Amino acid sequence: MSLIVHKYGGTSMGSTERIRLVAKRVAKWARAGHQIVVVPSAMSGETNRLLGLAKELAPAKESVAYQRELDMLASTGEQASSALLAVALQAEGMPSVSYAGWQVAIKTNSAFTKARIESIDDKRIKADLDAGKVVIVTGFQGVDPDGNITTLGRGGSDTSAVAVAAALNAAECLIYTDVDGVYTTDPRVEPNARRMPRVSFEEMLEMASLGSKVLQIRSVEFAGKYKVPLRVLSSFTPWDINIDEEAKSGTLITFEEEGGSAMEAAVVSGIAFNRDEAKISILGVPDKPGIAYQILGAVSDANIEVDMIIQNLSKDGKTDFSFTVHRNDYARVTDLLKSKVLPSLGVTAADLMGDAKICKVSIVGIGMRSHVGVASKMFRSLSEEGINIQMISTSEIKTSVVIDEKYMELAVRSLHKAFDLEA
Ligand code: ADP
Ligand code: ASP
Ligand code: MG
């Protein structure tokens, strides 16, 4: 008998029929003698629908008061799906109980819409498990020190599940979704993508941070920190599939480098992409000490994260400075630069250029550490397709480029081919 956490995403919970199938699968695991905690997402589309309603009434605002209400609102999606799953389990003859984040309690900080989990109380869950119930805990939400409901950022149910698994010291956390594992790239963009039976924690962390939305990055961080055995698998297999077969399916996130040295590992294991960024450039900035700080300090003081940065060679004492931010922050950053930064740099609004139609494409692989020429192979492959590279950034195990958004699919497919990732 093991304690196992199951997480079901929005598509897996997308209708009463799908919820019934989830209940049958969960009941199968419980009847096999396991203690099961389930962390569901809201039914697919529900979080967007709810947030859309708020926008109809008032445009998005940065104010704490507004953000608080977004969390109050969006968290109801998971509350509904959790209760529905409990009802479906009871209909299967399986005792079950559902809890909202604050009832457990899942304690977070007060950063509404992007809160971080600080602690989870396991008492209530353990007591119910010991009483023979399946326990359902809402994904995506928690409660702050003042008793306000918080949410963990889009895709946050993955993080709830891994955090619950860590708090309960679960034997495994199974992330059930609409694909049967982690692929070399998003199979919706490259149909020849290949499922990886295992992927290293480091590569998964990099893929998630570079845009592969199959796991929310915070969930991978938690899995690493607390060494939670984590598997991504499909909820679309027949619910009554043999349980041992199911337990070995999908993709396992591994913590040791297995299968020999990194020399033997695939040089590039996956390709990630991200359409959520925008590029901002300031032209003709005086090239003198303190310029980067003057620009980016103001951005960071406004609590806006900067990703890639590039400063050109100076000519006649002037340089061009570019950086990327999340698209949601794009308008705020340009307003901020226009009002506070440009005048002190001695440049005008005409020198400020923005481009929200970009995307970042990245190759990821721990094998890159011990191989040279990987980045140049990437650049050659893109140039053969006539794709212009606007920015580059590298680390030990990844190379990212910013390109025009319209070439995203072409870039992903040609890199997938160039690095022999095809099925
Ligand atoms: P859920 O609702 O179950 O949380 P998500 O939509 O958040 O599901 O994540 C699953 C989706 O992630 C898949 O449908 C797939 O399109 C996308 N995806 C992106 N990159 C990858 C990848 N490398 N491997 C598998 N799926 C990926
Ligand atoms: N329902 C939330 C979202 O759509 C959380 C999740 O699905 O993981 O982002
Ligand atoms: Mg998700």
Short mmCIF file of C-alpha atoms and ligand atoms in Angstrom, two decimals:
data_model
loop_
_atom_site.label_atom_id
_atom_site.label_comp_id
_atom_site.label_asym_id
_atom_site.label_seq_id
_atom_site.Cartn_x
_atom_site.Cartn_y
_atom_site.Cartn_z
CA MET A 1 0.00 0.00 0.00
CA SER A 2 1.34 3.41 -0.94
CA LEU A 3 0.19 6.97 -0.61
CA ILE A 4 -0.10 8.39 -4.13
CA VAL A 5 -1.14 11.83 -5.37
CA HIS A 6 -3.02 12.05 -8.68
CA LYS A 7 -3.40 15.37 -10.50
CA TYR A 8 -5.95 15.75 -13.31
CA GLY A 9 -5.75 18.76 -15.66
CA GLY A 10 -8.58 20.78 -17.19
CA THR A 11 -9.18 18.61 -20.28
CA SER A 12 -9.15 15.49 -18.11
CA MET A 13 -11.88 17.11 -15.96
CA GLY A 14 -13.57 18.75 -18.96
CA SER A 15 -17.11 17.33 -18.70
CA THR A 16 -19.23 15.27 -16.33
CA GLU A 17 -18.48 12.28 -18.56
CA ARG A 18 -14.73 12.86 -18.18
CA ILE A 19 -15.11 13.37 -14.42
CA ARG A 20 -16.93 10.04 -14.23
CA LEU A 21 -13.98 8.36 -15.99
CA VAL A 22 -11.52 10.04 -13.59
CA ALA A 23 -13.60 8.73 -10.66
CA LYS A 24 -13.49 5.19 -12.06
CA ARG A 25 -9.70 5.40 -12.50
CA VAL A 26 -9.17 6.79 -9.00
CA ALA A 27 -11.47 4.16 -7.50
CA LYS A 28 -9.44 1.46 -9.28
CA TRP A 29 -6.26 2.73 -7.59
CA ALA A 30 -7.93 2.97 -4.19
CA ARG A 31 -9.38 -0.54 -4.51
CA ALA A 32 -5.90 -1.84 -5.32
CA GLY A 33 -5.05 -0.83 -1.74
CA HIS A 34 -3.47 2.60 -2.22
CA GLN A 35 -4.26 5.77 -0.29
CA ILE A 36 -5.15 8.34 -2.93
CA VAL A 37 -5.18 12.13 -2.79
CA VAL A 38 -6.52 13.80 -5.94
CA VAL A 39 -5.71 17.36 -6.98
CA PRO A 40 -7.98 18.47 -9.84
CA SER A 41 -7.84 21.53 -12.09
CA ALA A 42 -10.96 23.46 -13.02
CA MET A 43 -12.94 22.07 -15.97
CA SER A 44 -11.20 23.17 -19.20
CA GLY A 45 -12.00 26.74 -20.20
CA GLU A 46 -13.50 27.58 -16.83
CA THR A 47 -10.61 29.68 -15.47
CA ASN A 48 -10.55 31.72 -18.69
CA ARG A 49 -14.32 32.11 -18.60
CA LEU A 50 -14.29 33.40 -15.03
CA LEU A 51 -11.41 35.82 -15.58
CA GLY A 52 -13.14 37.02 -18.77
CA LEU A 53 -16.24 37.94 -16.77
CA ALA A 54 -14.18 40.17 -14.50
CA LYS A 55 -12.62 41.87 -17.52
CA GLU A 56 -16.10 42.56 -18.93
CA LEU A 57 -16.86 44.54 -15.80
CA ALA A 58 -13.54 46.31 -15.37
CA PRO A 59 -10.30 46.22 -17.36
CA ALA A 60 -7.41 44.40 -15.68
CA LYS A 61 -5.84 46.50 -12.92
CA GLU A 62 -2.65 46.17 -10.95
CA SER A 63 -4.32 47.14 -7.68
CA VAL A 64 -4.18 44.64 -4.83
CA ALA A 65 -7.94 45.04 -4.33
CA TYR A 66 -8.64 43.98 -7.93
CA GLN A 67 -6.10 41.12 -7.94
CA ARG A 68 -7.58 39.79 -4.70
CA GLU A 69 -10.99 39.50 -6.33
CA LEU A 70 -9.52 37.70 -9.34
CA ASP A 71 -8.27 34.99 -6.96
CA MET A 72 -11.57 34.86 -5.13
CA LEU A 73 -13.21 34.35 -8.53
CA ALA A 74 -10.79 32.01 -10.31
CA SER A 75 -10.46 29.67 -7.32
CA THR A 76 -14.15 28.73 -7.65
CA GLY A 77 -13.34 26.74 -10.80
CA GLU A 78 -11.31 24.21 -8.81
CA GLN A 79 -13.82 24.18 -5.97
CA ALA A 80 -16.56 23.12 -8.41
CA SER A 81 -14.52 20.42 -10.17
CA SER A 82 -13.33 19.00 -6.83
CA ALA A 83 -16.85 18.70 -5.44
CA LEU A 84 -18.05 17.12 -8.70
CA LEU A 85 -15.27 14.55 -8.50
CA ALA A 86 -16.20 13.73 -4.89
CA VAL A 87 -19.83 13.22 -5.97
CA ALA A 88 -18.71 10.99 -8.86
CA LEU A 89 -16.53 8.90 -6.54
CA GLN A 90 -19.36 8.49 -4.07
CA ALA A 91 -21.56 7.35 -6.98
CA GLU A 92 -18.90 4.67 -7.64
CA GLY A 93 -19.29 3.51 -4.05
CA MET A 94 -15.97 5.07 -3.02
CA PRO A 95 -16.05 7.23 0.13
CA SER A 96 -14.53 10.61 -0.64
CA VAL A 97 -14.34 14.18 0.59
CA SER A 98 -13.20 17.39 -1.12
CA TYR A 99 -11.47 20.39 0.47
CA ALA A 100 -10.73 23.90 -0.72
CA GLY A 101 -7.15 25.09 -0.20
CA TRP A 102 -8.02 27.12 2.91
CA GLN A 103 -9.70 24.15 4.57
CA VAL A 104 -6.56 21.96 4.50
CA ALA A 105 -4.82 24.52 4.90
CA ILE A 106 -2.45 25.25 2.01
CA LYS A 107 -0.76 28.40 3.29
CA THR A 108 0.73 30.84 0.79
CA ASN A 109 2.14 34.35 0.75
CA SER A 110 -0.14 37.23 -0.29
CA ALA A 111 1.05 37.67 -3.89
CA PHE A 112 -2.41 37.46 -5.45
CA THR A 113 -2.55 35.64 -8.83
CA LYS A 114 1.01 34.34 -8.37
CA ALA A 115 1.19 33.25 -4.74
CA ARG A 116 3.82 30.85 -3.44
CA ILE A 117 3.04 27.92 -1.18
CA GLU A 118 4.69 28.24 2.25
CA SER A 119 3.32 25.26 4.13
CA ILE A 120 0.67 22.56 4.00
CA ASP A 121 -1.02 21.07 7.02
CA ASP A 122 -1.35 17.31 6.51
CA LYS A 123 -3.51 16.48 9.56
CA ARG A 124 -6.94 16.66 8.00
CA ILE A 125 -5.89 14.79 4.85
CA LYS A 126 -4.16 12.03 6.81
CA ALA A 127 -7.14 11.52 9.11
CA ASP A 128 -9.47 11.09 6.14
CA LEU A 129 -7.07 8.75 4.35
CA ASP A 130 -6.82 6.65 7.49
CA ALA A 131 -10.62 6.55 7.60
CA GLY A 132 -10.54 4.97 4.13
CA LYS A 133 -11.55 7.98 2.07
CA VAL A 134 -10.19 9.32 -1.17
CA VAL A 135 -9.26 12.94 -0.38
CA ILE A 136 -9.67 15.61 -3.03
CA VAL A 137 -7.80 18.90 -2.59
CA THR A 138 -8.45 21.80 -4.96
CA GLY A 139 -5.53 22.64 -7.24
CA PHE A 140 -4.27 26.18 -7.97
CA GLN A 141 -5.21 27.82 -4.67
CA GLY A 142 -4.28 28.49 -1.08
CA VAL A 143 -4.88 30.94 1.71
CA ASP A 144 -2.70 33.86 2.82
CA PRO A 145 -1.86 34.85 6.43
CA ASP A 146 -4.91 37.17 6.50
CA GLY A 147 -7.29 34.43 5.40
CA ASN A 148 -7.61 35.67 1.80
CA ILE A 149 -7.90 33.10 -0.97
CA THR A 150 -4.88 33.16 -3.29
CA THR A 151 -4.04 31.44 -6.57
CA LEU A 152 -0.67 30.12 -7.72
CA GLY A 153 -0.43 31.36 -11.32
CA ARG A 154 -1.79 29.76 -14.48
CA GLY A 155 -1.16 26.04 -14.62
CA GLY A 156 -0.68 26.10 -10.84
CA SER A 157 -2.53 22.87 -10.08
CA ASP A 158 0.64 20.99 -11.02
CA THR A 159 2.39 22.84 -8.21
CA SER A 160 -0.42 22.15 -5.74
CA ALA A 161 -0.17 18.44 -6.51
CA VAL A 162 3.60 18.22 -6.09
CA ALA A 163 3.48 20.33 -2.92
CA VAL A 164 0.75 18.10 -1.43
CA ALA A 165 2.81 15.03 -2.40
CA ALA A 166 5.87 16.54 -0.68
CA ALA A 167 3.91 17.43 2.47
CA LEU A 168 2.45 13.93 2.72
CA ASN A 169 5.73 12.28 1.77
CA ALA A 170 3.84 10.46 -0.99
CA ALA A 171 5.42 7.55 -2.81
CA GLU A 172 4.68 9.22 -6.16
CA CYS A 173 2.91 12.17 -7.77
CA LEU A 174 1.15 11.23 -11.02
CA ILE A 175 0.30 14.16 -13.29
CA TYR A 176 -2.53 12.98 -15.57
CA THR A 177 -3.00 15.13 -18.65
CA ASP A 178 -4.16 15.09 -22.28
CA VAL A 179 -0.86 13.82 -23.71
CA ASP A 180 0.82 10.56 -22.72
CA GLY A 181 4.02 12.09 -21.37
CA VAL A 182 6.70 14.69 -21.97
CA TYR A 183 7.70 14.88 -25.63
CA THR A 184 10.82 16.15 -27.39
CA THR A 185 8.67 19.20 -28.20
CA ASP A 186 4.97 20.09 -28.08
CA PRO A 187 3.33 17.34 -30.16
CA ARG A 188 0.70 19.87 -31.25
CA VAL A 189 3.38 21.82 -33.12
CA GLU A 190 5.55 18.92 -34.32
CA PRO A 191 3.52 15.75 -34.96
CA ASN A 192 6.79 13.78 -35.23
CA ALA A 193 7.72 14.62 -31.65
CA ARG A 194 8.75 11.62 -29.60
CA ARG A 195 7.66 10.73 -26.08
CA MET A 196 10.58 10.48 -23.64
CA PRO A 197 10.16 7.56 -21.20
CA ARG A 198 12.42 9.49 -18.78
CA VAL A 199 13.71 13.00 -18.62
CA SER A 200 16.22 14.42 -16.16
CA PHE A 201 15.00 16.89 -13.57
CA GLU A 202 17.43 19.53 -14.86
CA GLU A 203 16.17 19.25 -18.42
CA MET A 204 12.54 19.30 -17.30
CA LEU A 205 13.20 22.40 -15.24
CA GLU A 206 14.79 24.11 -18.23
CA MET A 207 12.00 23.01 -20.63
CA ALA A 208 9.33 24.27 -18.22
CA SER A 209 11.08 27.59 -17.66
CA LEU A 210 11.48 28.07 -21.42
CA GLY A 211 7.80 27.60 -22.14
CA SER A 212 6.83 23.89 -22.24
CA LYS A 213 3.53 24.18 -20.44
CA VAL A 214 3.16 20.46 -19.81
CA LEU A 215 4.35 21.14 -16.22
CA GLN A 216 4.27 24.47 -14.40
CA ILE A 217 7.86 25.40 -13.52
CA ARG A 218 7.16 25.76 -9.79
CA SER A 219 5.98 22.14 -9.70
CA VAL A 220 9.31 20.97 -11.11
CA GLU A 221 11.18 23.13 -8.58
CA PHE A 222 9.19 21.58 -5.74
CA ALA A 223 9.81 18.08 -7.06
CA GLY A 224 13.54 18.81 -7.09
CA LYS A 225 13.63 20.40 -3.67
CA TYR A 226 11.70 17.62 -1.93
CA LYS A 227 12.72 14.78 -4.29
CA VAL A 228 9.12 13.93 -5.13
CA PRO A 229 8.96 11.08 -7.67
CA LEU A 230 7.04 12.68 -10.52
CA ARG A 231 5.44 11.13 -13.61
CA VAL A 232 3.46 12.70 -16.46
CA LEU A 233 0.91 10.35 -18.05
CA SER A 234 -2.36 10.26 -19.97
CA SER A 235 -5.85 10.33 -18.50
CA PHE A 236 -7.15 9.29 -21.93
CA THR A 237 -6.15 5.63 -21.73
CA PRO A 238 -9.06 3.26 -20.88
CA TRP A 239 -9.73 3.79 -17.16
CA ASP A 240 -9.55 0.04 -16.49
CA ILE A 241 -6.08 -0.42 -18.04
CA ASN A 242 -3.89 -2.76 -16.00
CA ILE A 243 -2.65 -0.75 -13.01
CA ASP A 244 0.98 -1.97 -13.20
CA GLU A 245 1.12 -1.04 -16.87
CA GLU A 246 -0.39 2.38 -16.06
CA ALA A 247 2.11 2.94 -13.24
CA LYS A 248 4.99 2.53 -15.71
CA SER A 249 3.52 4.58 -18.56
CA GLY A 250 4.23 8.20 -19.52
CA THR A 251 7.40 10.03 -18.58
CA LEU A 252 9.31 9.76 -15.32
CA ILE A 253 11.27 12.78 -14.12
CA THR A 254 14.60 11.37 -12.88
CA PHE A 255 16.97 12.92 -10.38
CA GLU A 256 20.23 11.14 -11.16
CA GLU A 257 22.05 11.11 -14.44
CA GLU A 258 21.31 7.58 -15.51
CA GLY A 259 22.26 5.58 -18.54
CA GLY A 260 25.94 6.47 -18.58
CA SER A 261 27.82 9.72 -18.70
CA ALA A 262 26.58 12.94 -20.21
CA MET A 263 28.91 12.19 -23.15
CA GLU A 264 26.53 9.45 -24.18
CA ALA A 265 23.40 11.43 -23.44
CA ALA A 266 21.54 12.97 -26.36
CA VAL A 267 23.14 16.33 -27.05
CA VAL A 268 19.79 18.04 -27.40
CA SER A 269 16.82 16.34 -25.75
CA GLY A 270 14.06 18.80 -26.38
CA ILE A 271 12.85 22.01 -27.95
CA ALA A 272 10.78 24.56 -26.08
CA PHE A 273 9.11 27.72 -27.29
CA ASN A 274 7.38 30.65 -25.72
CA ARG A 275 5.10 33.21 -27.33
CA ASP A 276 4.53 35.15 -24.13
CA GLU A 277 7.31 37.71 -24.45
CA ALA A 278 7.69 41.13 -26.04
CA LYS A 279 10.86 42.96 -27.06
CA ILE A 280 11.62 46.56 -26.18
CA SER A 281 14.51 48.52 -27.71
CA ILE A 282 15.86 51.97 -26.94
CA LEU A 283 17.99 53.37 -29.74
CA GLY A 284 20.87 55.82 -29.49
CA VAL A 285 21.40 55.62 -25.73
CA PRO A 286 24.59 57.35 -24.50
CA ASP A 287 27.13 54.57 -23.88
CA LYS A 288 28.36 55.35 -20.37
CA PRO A 289 28.48 53.56 -17.01
CA GLY A 290 25.14 53.11 -15.27
CA ILE A 291 22.94 53.00 -18.36
CA ALA A 292 21.79 49.39 -17.91
CA TYR A 293 20.99 50.14 -14.30
CA GLN A 294 19.11 53.30 -15.18
CA ILE A 295 16.86 51.39 -17.60
CA LEU A 296 16.49 48.01 -15.94
CA GLY A 297 16.55 49.33 -12.37
CA ALA A 298 13.37 51.26 -13.09
CA VAL A 299 11.77 48.16 -14.60
CA SER A 300 12.72 45.98 -11.67
CA ASP A 301 11.55 48.61 -9.15
CA ALA A 302 8.12 48.21 -10.77
CA ASN A 303 8.38 44.47 -10.01
CA ILE A 304 8.57 43.51 -13.67
CA GLU A 305 10.79 40.60 -14.64
CA VAL A 306 13.23 40.99 -17.51
CA ASP A 307 14.34 37.95 -19.48
CA MET A 308 16.82 38.47 -22.34
CA ILE A 309 19.04 41.55 -22.56
CA ILE A 310 21.26 42.74 -25.36
CA GLN A 311 23.43 45.84 -25.66
CA ASN A 312 25.03 46.59 -29.02
CA LEU A 313 28.56 47.79 -29.67
CA SER A 314 28.72 51.51 -29.31
CA LYS A 315 29.23 53.86 -32.24
CA ASP A 316 29.99 57.56 -31.75
CA GLY A 317 29.37 57.13 -28.02
CA LYS A 318 25.84 55.79 -28.55
CA THR A 319 24.44 52.29 -28.26
CA ASP A 320 21.15 50.40 -28.72
CA PHE A 321 19.72 48.56 -25.74
CA SER A 322 17.07 45.80 -26.01
CA PHE A 323 15.38 43.49 -23.56
CA THR A 324 12.33 41.23 -23.32
CA VAL A 325 9.51 41.13 -20.77
CA HIS A 326 6.27 39.19 -20.45
CA ARG A 327 3.67 40.41 -22.95
CA ASN A 328 1.30 41.21 -20.09
CA ASP A 329 3.87 43.74 -18.82
CA TYR A 330 4.63 45.26 -22.22
CA ALA A 331 2.31 48.27 -22.02
CA ARG A 332 3.34 49.02 -18.46
CA VAL A 333 7.03 48.94 -19.33
CA THR A 334 6.67 51.27 -22.33
CA ASP A 335 4.60 53.72 -20.25
CA LEU A 336 7.17 53.59 -17.47
CA LEU A 337 10.10 54.16 -19.83
CA LYS A 338 8.35 57.06 -21.56
CA SER A 339 7.44 58.81 -18.35
CA LYS A 340 10.46 58.10 -16.12
CA VAL A 341 13.49 56.85 -18.04
CA LEU A 342 13.74 58.28 -21.56
CA PRO A 343 13.95 61.95 -20.49
CA SER A 344 16.87 61.23 -18.18
CA LEU A 345 18.68 59.33 -20.98
CA GLY A 346 18.27 62.28 -23.29
CA VAL A 347 16.32 60.29 -25.88
CA THR A 348 12.72 60.71 -27.08
CA ALA A 349 9.74 58.41 -27.48
CA ALA A 350 10.70 58.08 -31.16
CA ASP A 351 13.79 56.16 -30.02
CA LEU A 352 11.68 53.59 -28.22
CA MET A 353 10.70 50.57 -30.28
CA GLY A 354 8.56 47.66 -29.21
CA ASP A 355 7.69 44.35 -30.80
CA ALA A 356 5.14 42.02 -29.25
CA LYS A 357 5.16 39.66 -32.25
CA ILE A 358 8.24 37.72 -31.27
CA CYS A 359 8.81 34.27 -29.86
CA LYS A 360 11.64 32.54 -28.07
CA VAL A 361 12.74 29.10 -29.30
CA SER A 362 15.18 27.08 -27.20
CA ILE A 363 17.12 23.86 -27.50
CA VAL A 364 17.70 22.01 -24.20
CA GLY A 365 20.00 19.13 -23.29
CA ILE A 366 22.47 18.18 -20.58
CA GLY A 367 24.63 16.66 -23.32
CA MET A 368 25.35 20.23 -24.49
CA ARG A 369 27.79 20.59 -21.58
CA SER A 370 30.25 18.24 -23.17
CA HIS A 371 29.75 19.02 -26.85
CA VAL A 372 30.89 21.99 -28.88
CA GLY A 373 29.21 23.36 -31.95
CA VAL A 374 25.66 22.75 -30.77
CA ALA A 375 24.63 26.41 -30.88
CA SER A 376 26.21 26.94 -34.29
CA LYS A 377 24.27 23.96 -35.62
CA MET A 378 21.11 25.66 -34.33
CA PHE A 379 22.02 28.95 -36.04
CA ARG A 380 22.85 27.19 -39.31
CA SER A 381 19.57 25.35 -39.32
CA LEU A 382 17.62 28.58 -38.77
CA SER A 383 19.61 30.42 -41.44
CA GLU A 384 18.88 27.66 -43.94
CA GLU A 385 15.20 28.40 -43.39
CA GLY A 386 15.81 32.14 -43.84
CA ILE A 387 14.90 32.87 -40.21
CA ASN A 388 16.56 35.97 -38.77
CA ILE A 389 17.80 35.74 -35.17
CA GLN A 390 17.11 38.89 -33.14
CA MET A 391 18.57 37.90 -29.77
CA ILE A 392 20.53 34.97 -28.34
CA SER A 393 21.09 33.70 -24.85
CA THR A 394 22.92 30.60 -23.68
CA SER A 395 23.57 28.60 -20.54
CA GLU A 396 25.32 25.29 -19.92
CA ILE A 397 22.32 23.26 -21.04
CA LYS A 398 20.30 25.50 -23.33
CA THR A 399 20.51 27.98 -26.18
CA SER A 400 17.59 30.34 -26.80
CA VAL A 401 16.92 32.65 -29.71
CA VAL A 402 14.31 35.34 -30.23
CA ILE A 403 12.77 35.30 -33.70
CA ASP A 404 9.71 36.71 -35.47
CA GLU A 405 6.62 34.95 -34.13
CA LYS A 406 5.48 33.97 -37.62
CA TYR A 407 8.44 31.58 -37.99
CA MET A 408 7.88 29.75 -34.73
CA GLU A 409 6.49 26.50 -36.09
CA LEU A 410 9.00 26.40 -38.94
CA ALA A 411 11.86 26.94 -36.47
CA VAL A 412 10.66 24.26 -34.06
CA ARG A 413 10.20 21.71 -36.83
CA SER A 414 13.52 22.39 -38.53
CA LEU A 415 15.44 22.22 -35.23
CA HIS A 416 13.61 19.04 -34.27
CA LYS A 417 14.84 17.52 -37.51
CA ALA A 418 18.35 18.97 -37.36
CA PHE A 419 18.95 17.45 -33.91
CA ASP A 420 17.51 14.04 -34.89
CA LEU A 421 14.69 14.13 -32.39
CA GLU A 422 12.08 12.61 -34.68
CA ALA A 423 10.14 9.49 -33.83
P1 ADP B 1 -3.42 20.14 -18.18
O1 ADP B 1 -4.73 20.82 -18.42
O2 ADP B 1 -3.57 18.65 -18.04
O3 ADP B 1 -2.63 20.76 -17.08
P2 ADP B 1 -1.77 21.49 -20.11
O4 ADP B 1 -2.48 22.02 -21.33
O5 ADP B 1 -1.40 22.45 -19.05
O6 ADP B 1 -2.62 20.29 -19.54
O7 ADP B 1 -0.43 20.72 -20.54
C1 ADP B 1 -0.49 19.69 -21.52
C2 ADP B 1 -0.16 20.27 -22.88
O8 ADP B 1 1.21 20.68 -22.88
C3 ADP B 1 -0.23 19.29 -24.02
O9 ADP B 1 -1.53 19.20 -24.53
C4 ADP B 1 0.79 19.83 -25.02
O10 ADP B 1 0.16 20.52 -26.08
C5 ADP B 1 1.59 20.84 -24.22
N1 ADP B 1 3.05 20.63 -24.33
C6 ADP B 1 3.97 21.62 -24.52
N2 ADP B 1 5.19 21.13 -24.59
C7 ADP B 1 5.10 19.79 -24.42
C8 ADP B 1 6.05 18.72 -24.37
N3 ADP B 1 7.36 18.93 -24.52
N4 ADP B 1 5.58 17.47 -24.18
C9 ADP B 1 4.26 17.24 -24.01
N5 ADP B 1 3.32 18.20 -24.05
C10 ADP B 1 3.72 19.47 -24.25
N1 ASP B 2 -7.25 26.21 -13.60
C1 ASP B 2 -5.97 26.88 -13.54
C2 ASP B 2 -5.57 27.39 -14.90
O1 ASP B 2 -6.31 27.25 -15.85
C3 ASP B 2 -4.89 26.03 -12.93
C4 ASP B 2 -4.54 24.76 -13.69
O2 ASP B 2 -5.31 24.33 -14.56
O3 ASP B 2 -3.50 24.18 -13.41
O4 ASP B 2 -4.53 27.98 -15.04
MG MG B 3 -1.36 22.42 -17.00
#
